[in-house]
Amino acid sequence: MHPNPIYRDAPTAQSLEFAAERGFGTLSANGETLPLTAHVPFVLDAESGVALLHLMRSNPLARAGTAPLPARLSVMGPDSYISPDWYEMDHQVPTWNYVAVQLDGTLHPMPDSELRAVLDALSEHFEERLLPKPPWTADKMPADALARLMRMIVPFRFAVEKVESTWKLAQNKPAEHRMAAARQVKGYGIGQEVALLAALMMGAED
């Protein structure tokens, strides 16, 4: 997380809701020589701070998680390179604006009997965003094919214990100069979801 506290004062509820809306992140835990990581979709209850997810059985992180395991779930939001010229003020340097949420907690293995419920929760969470498209459900799969696929994955519950986030949106700049940079980000920013980042910059408090 960014060391400047001006970028780290977002309420915990805001960061949890943001992570829940994203629903995709990097799960990591300590390994013997390097961190174990997996890029996972998840469904997070922002109120309880509990996320449901699954991993391939062959994933080293899944093999390490046969008992409760300290872990971190990192969720990236929009980001963009910021040219000094965009601020329309002197003595600026290049930087990168972004949103990132870091969730520390414990990864708990779940019994295989709960896998179907986890899969249904995940698909329902994302399919409802595609309405009015008729939602896809696992019932559309042949039972034998679904069973074969389910044997390859294992369910987990991630209990959030600590929330840290960075919302680096040029809060340290005067409003008119932050808005000027935001317009340039929206026009041709270099990064991901630059229109969303521009909107967040425009809404940032001085």
mmCIF file of C-alpha atoms in Angstrom:
data_model
loop_
_atom_site.group_PDB
_atom_site.id
_atom_site.type_symbol
_atom_site.label_atom_id
_atom_site.label_comp_id
_atom_site.label_asym_id
_atom_site.label_seq_id
_atom_site.Cartn_x
_atom_site.Cartn_y
_atom_site.Cartn_z
ATOM 1 C CA MET A 1 0.000 0.000 0.000
ATOM 2 C CA HIS A 2 1.120 3.548 -0.748
ATOM 3 C CA PRO A 3 2.988 5.114 2.192
ATOM 4 C CA ASN A 4 1.312 8.525 1.838
ATOM 5 C CA PRO A 5 -1.690 8.523 4.222
ATOM 6 C CA ILE A 6 -3.606 10.967 2.022
ATOM 7 C CA TYR A 7 -4.243 8.064 -0.352
ATOM 8 C CA ARG A 8 -5.197 5.606 2.377
ATOM 9 C CA ASP A 9 -8.107 7.202 4.197
ATOM 10 C CA ALA A 10 -10.970 5.503 2.355
ATOM 11 C CA PRO A 11 -13.499 3.963 4.767
ATOM 12 C CA THR A 12 -13.182 0.206 5.197
ATOM 13 C CA ALA A 13 -16.745 -0.288 3.989
ATOM 14 C CA GLN A 14 -15.968 1.572 0.749
ATOM 15 C CA SER A 15 -12.940 -0.602 0.055
ATOM 16 C CA LEU A 16 -14.816 -3.820 0.828
ATOM 17 C CA GLU A 17 -17.687 -2.800 -1.419
ATOM 18 C CA PHE A 18 -15.236 -1.967 -4.185
ATOM 19 C CA ALA A 19 -13.557 -5.368 -3.866
ATOM 20 C CA ALA A 20 -16.948 -7.075 -3.854
ATOM 21 C CA GLU A 21 -17.950 -5.235 -7.028
ATOM 22 C CA ARG A 22 -14.719 -6.238 -8.789
ATOM 23 C CA GLY A 23 -15.004 -9.894 -7.845
ATOM 24 C CA PHE A 24 -11.557 -10.820 -9.168
ATOM 25 C CA GLY A 25 -8.146 -10.653 -7.553
ATOM 26 C CA THR A 26 -4.815 -12.268 -6.763
ATOM 27 C CA LEU A 27 -4.798 -14.677 -3.844
ATOM 28 C CA SER A 28 -1.406 -15.258 -2.253
ATOM 29 C CA ALA A 29 0.166 -17.045 0.699
ATOM 30 C CA ASN A 30 3.693 -17.712 1.875
ATOM 31 C CA GLY A 31 5.538 -20.569 0.211
ATOM 32 C CA GLU A 32 8.881 -22.139 1.052
ATOM 33 C CA THR A 33 10.873 -20.050 -1.431
ATOM 34 C CA LEU A 34 8.392 -17.785 -3.216
ATOM 35 C CA PRO A 35 4.823 -16.619 -2.591
ATOM 36 C CA LEU A 36 2.104 -18.979 -3.791
ATOM 37 C CA THR A 37 -0.381 -17.113 -5.972
ATOM 38 C CA ALA A 38 -3.594 -17.712 -7.874
ATOM 39 C CA HIS A 39 -5.775 -15.329 -9.852
ATOM 40 C CA VAL A 40 -9.340 -16.003 -8.760
ATOM 41 C CA PRO A 41 -12.921 -14.857 -9.166
ATOM 42 C CA PHE A 42 -14.710 -14.577 -5.850
ATOM 43 C CA VAL A 43 -17.983 -13.488 -4.323
ATOM 44 C CA LEU A 44 -17.498 -11.289 -1.263
ATOM 45 C CA ASP A 45 -20.105 -10.368 1.322
ATOM 46 C CA ALA A 46 -18.951 -6.850 2.173
ATOM 47 C CA GLU A 47 -20.836 -6.840 5.474
ATOM 48 C CA SER A 48 -19.460 -10.091 6.885
ATOM 49 C CA GLY A 49 -16.071 -9.850 5.153
ATOM 50 C CA VAL A 50 -16.291 -13.431 3.898
ATOM 51 C CA ALA A 51 -15.431 -14.399 0.328
ATOM 52 C CA LEU A 52 -16.188 -17.685 -1.440
ATOM 53 C CA LEU A 53 -13.898 -19.015 -4.162
ATOM 54 C CA HIS A 54 -12.449 -22.196 -5.599
ATOM 55 C CA LEU A 55 -9.061 -23.416 -6.784
ATOM 56 C CA MET A 56 -7.848 -26.174 -9.018
ATOM 57 C CA ARG A 57 -6.789 -29.184 -6.936
ATOM 58 C CA SER A 58 -3.441 -29.119 -8.728
ATOM 59 C CA ASN A 59 -2.762 -25.509 -7.716
ATOM 60 C CA PRO A 60 0.080 -25.323 -5.147
ATOM 61 C CA LEU A 61 -2.001 -22.870 -3.150
ATOM 62 C CA ALA A 62 -4.831 -25.393 -2.919
ATOM 63 C CA ARG A 63 -2.410 -28.088 -1.776
ATOM 64 C CA ALA A 64 -1.039 -25.733 0.879
ATOM 65 C CA GLY A 65 -4.522 -24.829 2.061
ATOM 66 C CA THR A 66 -5.587 -28.162 3.516
ATOM 67 C CA ALA A 67 -5.790 -26.379 6.892
ATOM 68 C CA PRO A 68 -6.535 -22.718 7.699
ATOM 69 C CA LEU A 69 -3.854 -20.638 6.011
ATOM 70 C CA PRO A 70 -2.907 -16.941 6.393
ATOM 71 C CA ALA A 71 -3.429 -15.353 2.985
ATOM 72 C CA ARG A 72 -3.852 -12.090 1.128
ATOM 73 C CA LEU A 73 -6.375 -11.199 -1.554
ATOM 74 C CA SER A 74 -5.255 -8.236 -3.680
ATOM 75 C CA VAL A 75 -7.795 -6.476 -5.866
ATOM 76 C CA MET A 76 -6.745 -3.973 -8.510
ATOM 77 C CA GLY A 77 -9.021 -1.245 -9.754
ATOM 78 C CA PRO A 78 -8.590 1.264 -12.581
ATOM 79 C CA ASP A 79 -5.184 2.800 -13.238
ATOM 80 C CA SER A 80 -3.405 5.201 -15.567
ATOM 81 C CA TYR A 81 -0.080 6.877 -16.194
ATOM 82 C CA ILE A 82 -0.263 10.600 -15.412
ATOM 83 C CA SER A 83 1.772 13.009 -17.539
ATOM 84 C CA PRO A 84 3.051 16.071 -15.623
ATOM 85 C CA ASP A 85 1.713 18.312 -18.402
ATOM 86 C CA TRP A 86 -1.850 17.237 -17.678
ATOM 87 C CA TYR A 87 -1.976 19.120 -14.381
ATOM 88 C CA GLU A 88 -1.417 22.441 -16.160
ATOM 89 C CA MET A 89 0.859 23.565 -13.321
ATOM 90 C CA ASP A 90 4.603 23.847 -12.907
ATOM 91 C CA HIS A 91 7.089 21.537 -11.212
ATOM 92 C CA GLN A 92 5.218 18.244 -11.556
ATOM 93 C CA VAL A 93 6.661 14.806 -12.295
ATOM 94 C CA PRO A 94 5.276 11.662 -13.949
ATOM 95 C CA THR A 95 3.267 9.350 -11.717
ATOM 96 C CA TRP A 96 0.615 6.635 -11.817
ATOM 97 C CA ASN A 97 -2.862 6.988 -10.347
ATOM 98 C CA TYR A 98 -4.723 3.851 -9.303
ATOM 99 C CA VAL A 99 -7.072 2.109 -6.916
ATOM 100 C CA ALA A 100 -5.989 -1.042 -5.096
ATOM 101 C CA VAL A 101 -7.543 -2.941 -2.189
ATOM 102 C CA GLN A 102 -5.590 -5.425 -0.083
ATOM 103 C CA LEU A 103 -7.476 -7.918 2.071
ATOM 104 C CA ASP A 104 -5.545 -9.940 4.651
ATOM 105 C CA GLY A 105 -7.161 -12.879 6.375
ATOM 106 C CA THR A 106 -7.404 -16.637 6.607
ATOM 107 C CA LEU A 107 -8.108 -19.088 3.801
ATOM 108 C CA HIS A 108 -10.274 -21.949 5.049
ATOM 109 C CA PRO A 109 -10.750 -25.192 3.095
ATOM 110 C CA MET A 110 -14.368 -26.244 2.733
ATOM 111 C CA PRO A 111 -15.745 -29.761 2.345
ATOM 112 C CA ASP A 112 -16.369 -30.965 -1.188
ATOM 113 C CA SER A 113 -20.048 -31.259 -0.297
ATOM 114 C CA GLU A 114 -20.226 -27.445 -0.335
ATOM 115 C CA LEU A 115 -18.553 -27.010 -3.713
ATOM 116 C CA ARG A 116 -21.773 -26.864 -5.709
ATOM 117 C CA ALA A 117 -23.146 -24.109 -3.460
ATOM 118 C CA VAL A 118 -19.937 -22.100 -3.945
ATOM 119 C CA LEU A 119 -20.094 -22.521 -7.722
ATOM 120 C CA ASP A 120 -23.766 -21.532 -7.785
ATOM 121 C CA ALA A 121 -23.045 -18.433 -5.684
ATOM 122 C CA LEU A 122 -20.252 -17.379 -8.045
ATOM 123 C CA SER A 123 -22.215 -17.849 -11.258
ATOM 124 C CA GLU A 124 -25.330 -16.197 -9.826
ATOM 125 C CA HIS A 125 -23.284 -13.210 -8.641
ATOM 126 C CA PHE A 126 -21.928 -12.485 -12.116
ATOM 127 C CA GLU A 127 -24.824 -13.691 -14.252
ATOM 128 C CA GLU A 128 -27.250 -11.291 -12.596
ATOM 129 C CA ARG A 129 -25.186 -8.430 -13.992
ATOM 130 C CA LEU A 130 -25.991 -9.633 -17.503
ATOM 131 C CA LEU A 131 -29.758 -9.307 -17.124
ATOM 132 C CA PRO A 132 -32.007 -9.341 -19.086
ATOM 133 C CA LYS A 133 -29.998 -12.237 -20.525
ATOM 134 C CA PRO A 134 -31.419 -15.457 -19.078
ATOM 135 C CA PRO A 135 -28.956 -16.455 -16.344
ATOM 136 C CA TRP A 136 -26.710 -19.436 -16.921
ATOM 137 C CA THR A 137 -26.919 -22.079 -14.185
ATOM 138 C CA ALA A 138 -25.021 -25.297 -13.590
ATOM 139 C CA ASP A 139 -28.268 -27.186 -14.219
ATOM 140 C CA LYS A 140 -27.651 -26.574 -17.917
ATOM 141 C CA MET A 141 -24.652 -28.915 -17.735
ATOM 142 C CA PRO A 142 -25.018 -32.687 -18.188
ATOM 143 C CA ALA A 143 -24.714 -34.197 -14.719
ATOM 144 C CA ASP A 144 -21.759 -36.428 -15.621
ATOM 145 C CA ALA A 145 -19.838 -33.573 -17.260
ATOM 146 C CA LEU A 146 -20.442 -31.298 -14.278
ATOM 147 C CA ALA A 147 -19.334 -33.990 -11.838
ATOM 148 C CA ARG A 148 -16.169 -34.560 -13.858
ATOM 149 C CA LEU A 149 -15.283 -30.868 -13.789
ATOM 150 C CA MET A 150 -16.103 -30.514 -10.104
ATOM 151 C CA ARG A 151 -13.660 -33.265 -9.221
ATOM 152 C CA MET A 152 -10.887 -30.969 -10.460
ATOM 153 C CA ILE A 153 -11.582 -28.082 -8.075
ATOM 154 C CA VAL A 154 -11.922 -27.458 -4.350
ATOM 155 C CA PRO A 155 -13.958 -24.809 -2.475
ATOM 156 C CA PHE A 156 -12.531 -22.263 -0.054
ATOM 157 C CA ARG A 157 -13.763 -19.556 2.266
ATOM 158 C CA PHE A 158 -11.617 -16.469 2.804
ATOM 159 C CA ALA A 159 -12.291 -14.598 6.047
ATOM 160 C CA VAL A 160 -11.121 -10.976 5.881
ATOM 161 C CA GLU A 161 -9.354 -9.760 9.019
ATOM 162 C CA LYS A 162 -7.620 -6.589 7.801
ATOM 163 C CA VAL A 163 -8.420 -4.137 5.013
ATOM 164 C CA GLU A 164 -5.938 -1.704 3.483
ATOM 165 C CA SER A 165 -6.425 0.292 0.331
ATOM 166 C CA THR A 166 -4.872 2.931 -1.870
ATOM 167 C CA TRP A 167 -7.066 5.425 -3.728
ATOM 168 C CA LYS A 168 -4.415 7.531 -5.468
ATOM 169 C CA LEU A 169 -6.535 10.090 -7.300
ATOM 170 C CA ALA A 170 -4.469 13.309 -7.145
ATOM 171 C CA GLN A 171 -6.124 14.367 -3.893
ATOM 172 C CA ASN A 172 -2.971 16.395 -3.189
ATOM 173 C CA LYS A 173 -3.605 18.698 -6.170
ATOM 174 C CA PRO A 174 -5.882 21.759 -6.327
ATOM 175 C CA ALA A 175 -9.288 20.829 -7.726
ATOM 176 C CA GLU A 176 -8.902 22.680 -11.028
ATOM 177 C CA HIS A 177 -5.598 20.941 -11.777
ATOM 178 C CA ARG A 178 -6.897 17.536 -10.699
ATOM 179 C CA MET A 179 -9.881 18.021 -13.031
ATOM 180 C CA ALA A 180 -7.574 18.992 -15.881
ATOM 181 C CA ALA A 181 -5.593 15.777 -15.423
ATOM 182 C CA ALA A 182 -8.781 13.733 -15.133
ATOM 183 C CA ARG A 183 -10.003 15.031 -18.487
ATOM 184 C CA GLN A 184 -6.748 13.917 -20.102
ATOM 185 C CA VAL A 185 -6.940 10.514 -18.427
ATOM 186 C CA LYS A 186 -10.419 10.056 -19.843
ATOM 187 C CA GLY A 187 -9.297 11.201 -23.281
ATOM 188 C CA TYR A 188 -6.214 9.048 -23.739
ATOM 189 C CA GLY A 189 -4.904 7.680 -20.464
ATOM 190 C CA ILE A 190 -2.454 4.783 -20.490
ATOM 191 C CA GLY A 191 -3.745 1.993 -18.297
ATOM 192 C CA GLN A 192 -6.956 0.112 -17.566
ATOM 193 C CA GLU A 193 -10.496 1.467 -17.206
ATOM 194 C CA VAL A 194 -9.293 5.017 -17.646
ATOM 195 C CA ALA A 195 -12.834 6.429 -17.863
ATOM 196 C CA LEU A 196 -13.611 5.025 -14.405
ATOM 197 C CA LEU A 197 -10.360 6.375 -13.008
ATOM 198 C CA ALA A 198 -11.141 9.810 -14.461
ATOM 199 C CA ALA A 199 -14.573 9.768 -12.835
ATOM 200 C CA LEU A 200 -13.043 8.848 -9.468
ATOM 201 C CA MET A 201 -10.472 11.646 -9.835
ATOM 202 C CA MET A 202 -13.221 14.131 -10.573
ATOM 203 C CA GLY A 203 -15.068 13.022 -7.454
ATOM 204 C CA ALA A 204 -12.027 13.061 -5.174
ATOM 205 C CA GLU A 205 -12.066 15.526 -2.308
ATOM 206 C CA ASP A 206 -9.425 18.250 -2.089
#
